[in-house]
PDB file of C-alpha atoms in Angstrom:
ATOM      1  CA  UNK X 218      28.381   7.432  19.971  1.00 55.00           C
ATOM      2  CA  UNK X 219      30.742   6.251  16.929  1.00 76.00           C
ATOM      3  CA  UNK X 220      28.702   3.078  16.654  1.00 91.00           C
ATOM      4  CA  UNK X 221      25.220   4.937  16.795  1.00 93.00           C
ATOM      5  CA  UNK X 222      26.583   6.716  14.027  1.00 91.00           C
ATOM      6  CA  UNK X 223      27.461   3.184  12.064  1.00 92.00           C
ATOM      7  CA  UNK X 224      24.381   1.999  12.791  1.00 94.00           C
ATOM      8  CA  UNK X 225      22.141   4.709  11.385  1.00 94.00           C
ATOM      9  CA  UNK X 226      24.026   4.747   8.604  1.00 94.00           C
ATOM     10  CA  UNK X 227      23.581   0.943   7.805  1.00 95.00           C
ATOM     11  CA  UNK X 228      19.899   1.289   8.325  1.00 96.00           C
ATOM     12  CA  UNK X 229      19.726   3.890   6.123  1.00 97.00           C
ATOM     13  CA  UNK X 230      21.568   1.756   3.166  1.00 97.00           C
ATOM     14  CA  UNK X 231      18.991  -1.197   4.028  1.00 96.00           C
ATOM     15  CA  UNK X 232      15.943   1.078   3.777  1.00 95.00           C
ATOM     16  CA  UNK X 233      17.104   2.100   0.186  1.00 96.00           C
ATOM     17  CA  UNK X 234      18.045  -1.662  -0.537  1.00 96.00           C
ATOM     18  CA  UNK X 235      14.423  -2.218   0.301  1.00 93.00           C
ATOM     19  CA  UNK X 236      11.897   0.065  -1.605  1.00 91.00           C
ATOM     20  CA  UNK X 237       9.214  -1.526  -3.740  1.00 90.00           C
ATOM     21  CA  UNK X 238       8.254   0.370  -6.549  1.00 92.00           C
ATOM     22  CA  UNK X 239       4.285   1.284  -6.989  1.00 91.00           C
ATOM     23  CA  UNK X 240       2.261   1.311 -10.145  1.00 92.00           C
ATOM     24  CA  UNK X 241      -0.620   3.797 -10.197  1.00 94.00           C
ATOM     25  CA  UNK X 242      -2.841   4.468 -12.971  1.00 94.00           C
ATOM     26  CA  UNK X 243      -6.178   6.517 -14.040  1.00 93.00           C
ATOM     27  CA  UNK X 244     -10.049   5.976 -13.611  1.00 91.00           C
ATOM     28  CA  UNK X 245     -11.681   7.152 -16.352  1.00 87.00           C
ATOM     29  CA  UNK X 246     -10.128   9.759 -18.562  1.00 87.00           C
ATOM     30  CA  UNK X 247      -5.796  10.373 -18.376  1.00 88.00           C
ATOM     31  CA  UNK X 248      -5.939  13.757 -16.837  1.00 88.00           C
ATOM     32  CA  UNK X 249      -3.455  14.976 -14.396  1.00 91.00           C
ATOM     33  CA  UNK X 250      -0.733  12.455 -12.495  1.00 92.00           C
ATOM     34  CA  UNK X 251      -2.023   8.539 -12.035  1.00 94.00           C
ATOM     35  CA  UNK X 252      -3.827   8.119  -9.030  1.00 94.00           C
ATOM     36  CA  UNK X 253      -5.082   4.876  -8.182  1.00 94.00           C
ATOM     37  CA  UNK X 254      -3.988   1.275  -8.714  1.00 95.00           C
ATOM     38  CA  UNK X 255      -3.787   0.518 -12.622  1.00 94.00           C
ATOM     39  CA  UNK X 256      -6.175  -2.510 -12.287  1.00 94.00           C
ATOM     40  CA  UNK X 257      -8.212  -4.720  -9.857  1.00 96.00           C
ATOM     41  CA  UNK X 258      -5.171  -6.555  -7.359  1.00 96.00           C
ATOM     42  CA  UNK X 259      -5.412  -9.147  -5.102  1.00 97.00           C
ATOM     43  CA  UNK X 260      -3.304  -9.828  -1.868  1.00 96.00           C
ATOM     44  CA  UNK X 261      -3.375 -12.862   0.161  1.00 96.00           C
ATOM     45  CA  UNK X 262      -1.897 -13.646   3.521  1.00 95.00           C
ATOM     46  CA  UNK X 263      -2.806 -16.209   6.250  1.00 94.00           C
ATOM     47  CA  UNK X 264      -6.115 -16.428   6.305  1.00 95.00           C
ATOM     48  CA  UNK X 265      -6.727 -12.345   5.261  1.00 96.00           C
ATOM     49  CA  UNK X 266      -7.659 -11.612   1.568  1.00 97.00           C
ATOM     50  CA  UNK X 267      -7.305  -7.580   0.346  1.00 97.00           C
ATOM     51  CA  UNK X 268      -9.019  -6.511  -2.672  1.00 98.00           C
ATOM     52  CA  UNK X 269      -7.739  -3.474  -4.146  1.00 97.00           C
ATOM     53  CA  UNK X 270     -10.255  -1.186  -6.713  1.00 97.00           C
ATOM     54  CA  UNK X 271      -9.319   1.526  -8.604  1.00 96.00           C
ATOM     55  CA  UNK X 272     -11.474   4.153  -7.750  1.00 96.00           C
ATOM     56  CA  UNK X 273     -12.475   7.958  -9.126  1.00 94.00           C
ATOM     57  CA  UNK X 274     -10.249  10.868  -8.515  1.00 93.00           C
ATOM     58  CA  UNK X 275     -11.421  12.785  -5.381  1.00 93.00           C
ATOM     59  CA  UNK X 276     -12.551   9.278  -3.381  1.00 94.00           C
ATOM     60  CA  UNK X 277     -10.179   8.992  -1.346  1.00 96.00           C
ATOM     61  CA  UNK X 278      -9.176   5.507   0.288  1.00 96.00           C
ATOM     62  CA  UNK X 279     -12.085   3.833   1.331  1.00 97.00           C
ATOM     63  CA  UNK X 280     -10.868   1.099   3.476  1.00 95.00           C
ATOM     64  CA  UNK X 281      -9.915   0.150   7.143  1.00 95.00           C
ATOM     65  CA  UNK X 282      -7.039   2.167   9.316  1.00 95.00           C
ATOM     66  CA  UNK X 283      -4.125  -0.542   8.655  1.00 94.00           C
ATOM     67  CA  UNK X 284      -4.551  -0.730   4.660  1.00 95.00           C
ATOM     68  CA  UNK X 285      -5.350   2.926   4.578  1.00 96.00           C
ATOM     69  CA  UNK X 286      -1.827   4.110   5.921  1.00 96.00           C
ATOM     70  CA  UNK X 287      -0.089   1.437   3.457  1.00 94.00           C
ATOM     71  CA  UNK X 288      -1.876   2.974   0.493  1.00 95.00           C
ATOM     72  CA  UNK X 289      -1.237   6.068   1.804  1.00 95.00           C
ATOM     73  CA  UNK X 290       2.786   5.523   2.029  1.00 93.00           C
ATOM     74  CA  UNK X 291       2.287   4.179  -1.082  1.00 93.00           C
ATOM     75  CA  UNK X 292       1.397   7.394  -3.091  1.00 93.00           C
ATOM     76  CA  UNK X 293      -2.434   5.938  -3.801  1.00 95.00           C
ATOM     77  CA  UNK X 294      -4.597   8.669  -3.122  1.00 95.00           C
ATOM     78  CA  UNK X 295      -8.019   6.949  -4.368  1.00 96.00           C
ATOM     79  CA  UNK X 296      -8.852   3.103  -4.248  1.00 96.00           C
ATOM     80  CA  UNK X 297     -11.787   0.865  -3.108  1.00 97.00           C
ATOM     81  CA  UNK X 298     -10.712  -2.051  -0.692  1.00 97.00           C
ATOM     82  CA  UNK X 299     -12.594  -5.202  -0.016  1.00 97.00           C
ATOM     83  CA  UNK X 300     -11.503  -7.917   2.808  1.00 96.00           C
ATOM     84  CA  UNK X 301     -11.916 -11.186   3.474  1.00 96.00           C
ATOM     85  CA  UNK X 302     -10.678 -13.499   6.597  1.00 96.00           C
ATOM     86  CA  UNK X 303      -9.509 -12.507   9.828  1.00 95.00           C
ATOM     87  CA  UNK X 304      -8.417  -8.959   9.718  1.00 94.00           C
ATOM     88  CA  UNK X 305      -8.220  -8.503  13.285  1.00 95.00           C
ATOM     89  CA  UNK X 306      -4.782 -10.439  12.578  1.00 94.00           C
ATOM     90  CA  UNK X 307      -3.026  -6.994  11.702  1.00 94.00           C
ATOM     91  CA  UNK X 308       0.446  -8.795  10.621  1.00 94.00           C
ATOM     92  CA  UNK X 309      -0.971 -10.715   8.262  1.00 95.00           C
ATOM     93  CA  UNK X 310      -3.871  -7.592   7.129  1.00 96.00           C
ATOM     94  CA  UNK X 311      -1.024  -5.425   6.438  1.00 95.00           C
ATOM     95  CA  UNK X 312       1.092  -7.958   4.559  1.00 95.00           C
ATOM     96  CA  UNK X 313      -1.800  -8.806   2.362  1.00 96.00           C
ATOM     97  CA  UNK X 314      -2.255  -5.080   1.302  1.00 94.00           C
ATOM     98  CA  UNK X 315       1.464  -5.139   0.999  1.00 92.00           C
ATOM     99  CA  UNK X 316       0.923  -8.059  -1.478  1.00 86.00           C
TER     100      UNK X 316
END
């Protein structure tokens, strides 16, 4: 149980070590808290290309299930998406967003 313990708390440590911040910014007018990515962003990854959009507040994410959660995590609650390549490869889809 003691090394459980050690464990856990090393993971912990390495999760910290390890967050990416995330710029958001407006659509449109600078109401209320940023919302969407600042600018149109481009990820790239094997053969998989993700296209993010800023989109209007109240659009939600309009994209497939594996960039969806990211953006999600992410604290992006509106945003267009647009892929290219082989995005049945989820790996390489969800380091692309990640990009």
């Amino acid at each position: 149980s003691k090394e459980v313990a050690t464990a856990i708390r090393g993971a912990i440590i390495l999760a910290k070590l390890s967050i990416v911040p995330v710029r958001r910014g407006y659509w449109g007018n600078k109401i209320g808290k940023p919302h969407t990515v600042p600018c149109k962003v481009t990820g790239r990854c094997g053969s998989v290309l993700v296209r993010l959009i800023p989109a209007p507040r109240g659009t939600g994410i309009v994209s497939a299930p594996v960039p969806k959660k990211l953006l999600m995590m992410a604290g992006i609650d509106d945003c267009y998406t647009s892929a290219r390549g082989c995005t049945a490869t989820l790996g390489n889809f969800a380091k692309a967003t990640f990009d």
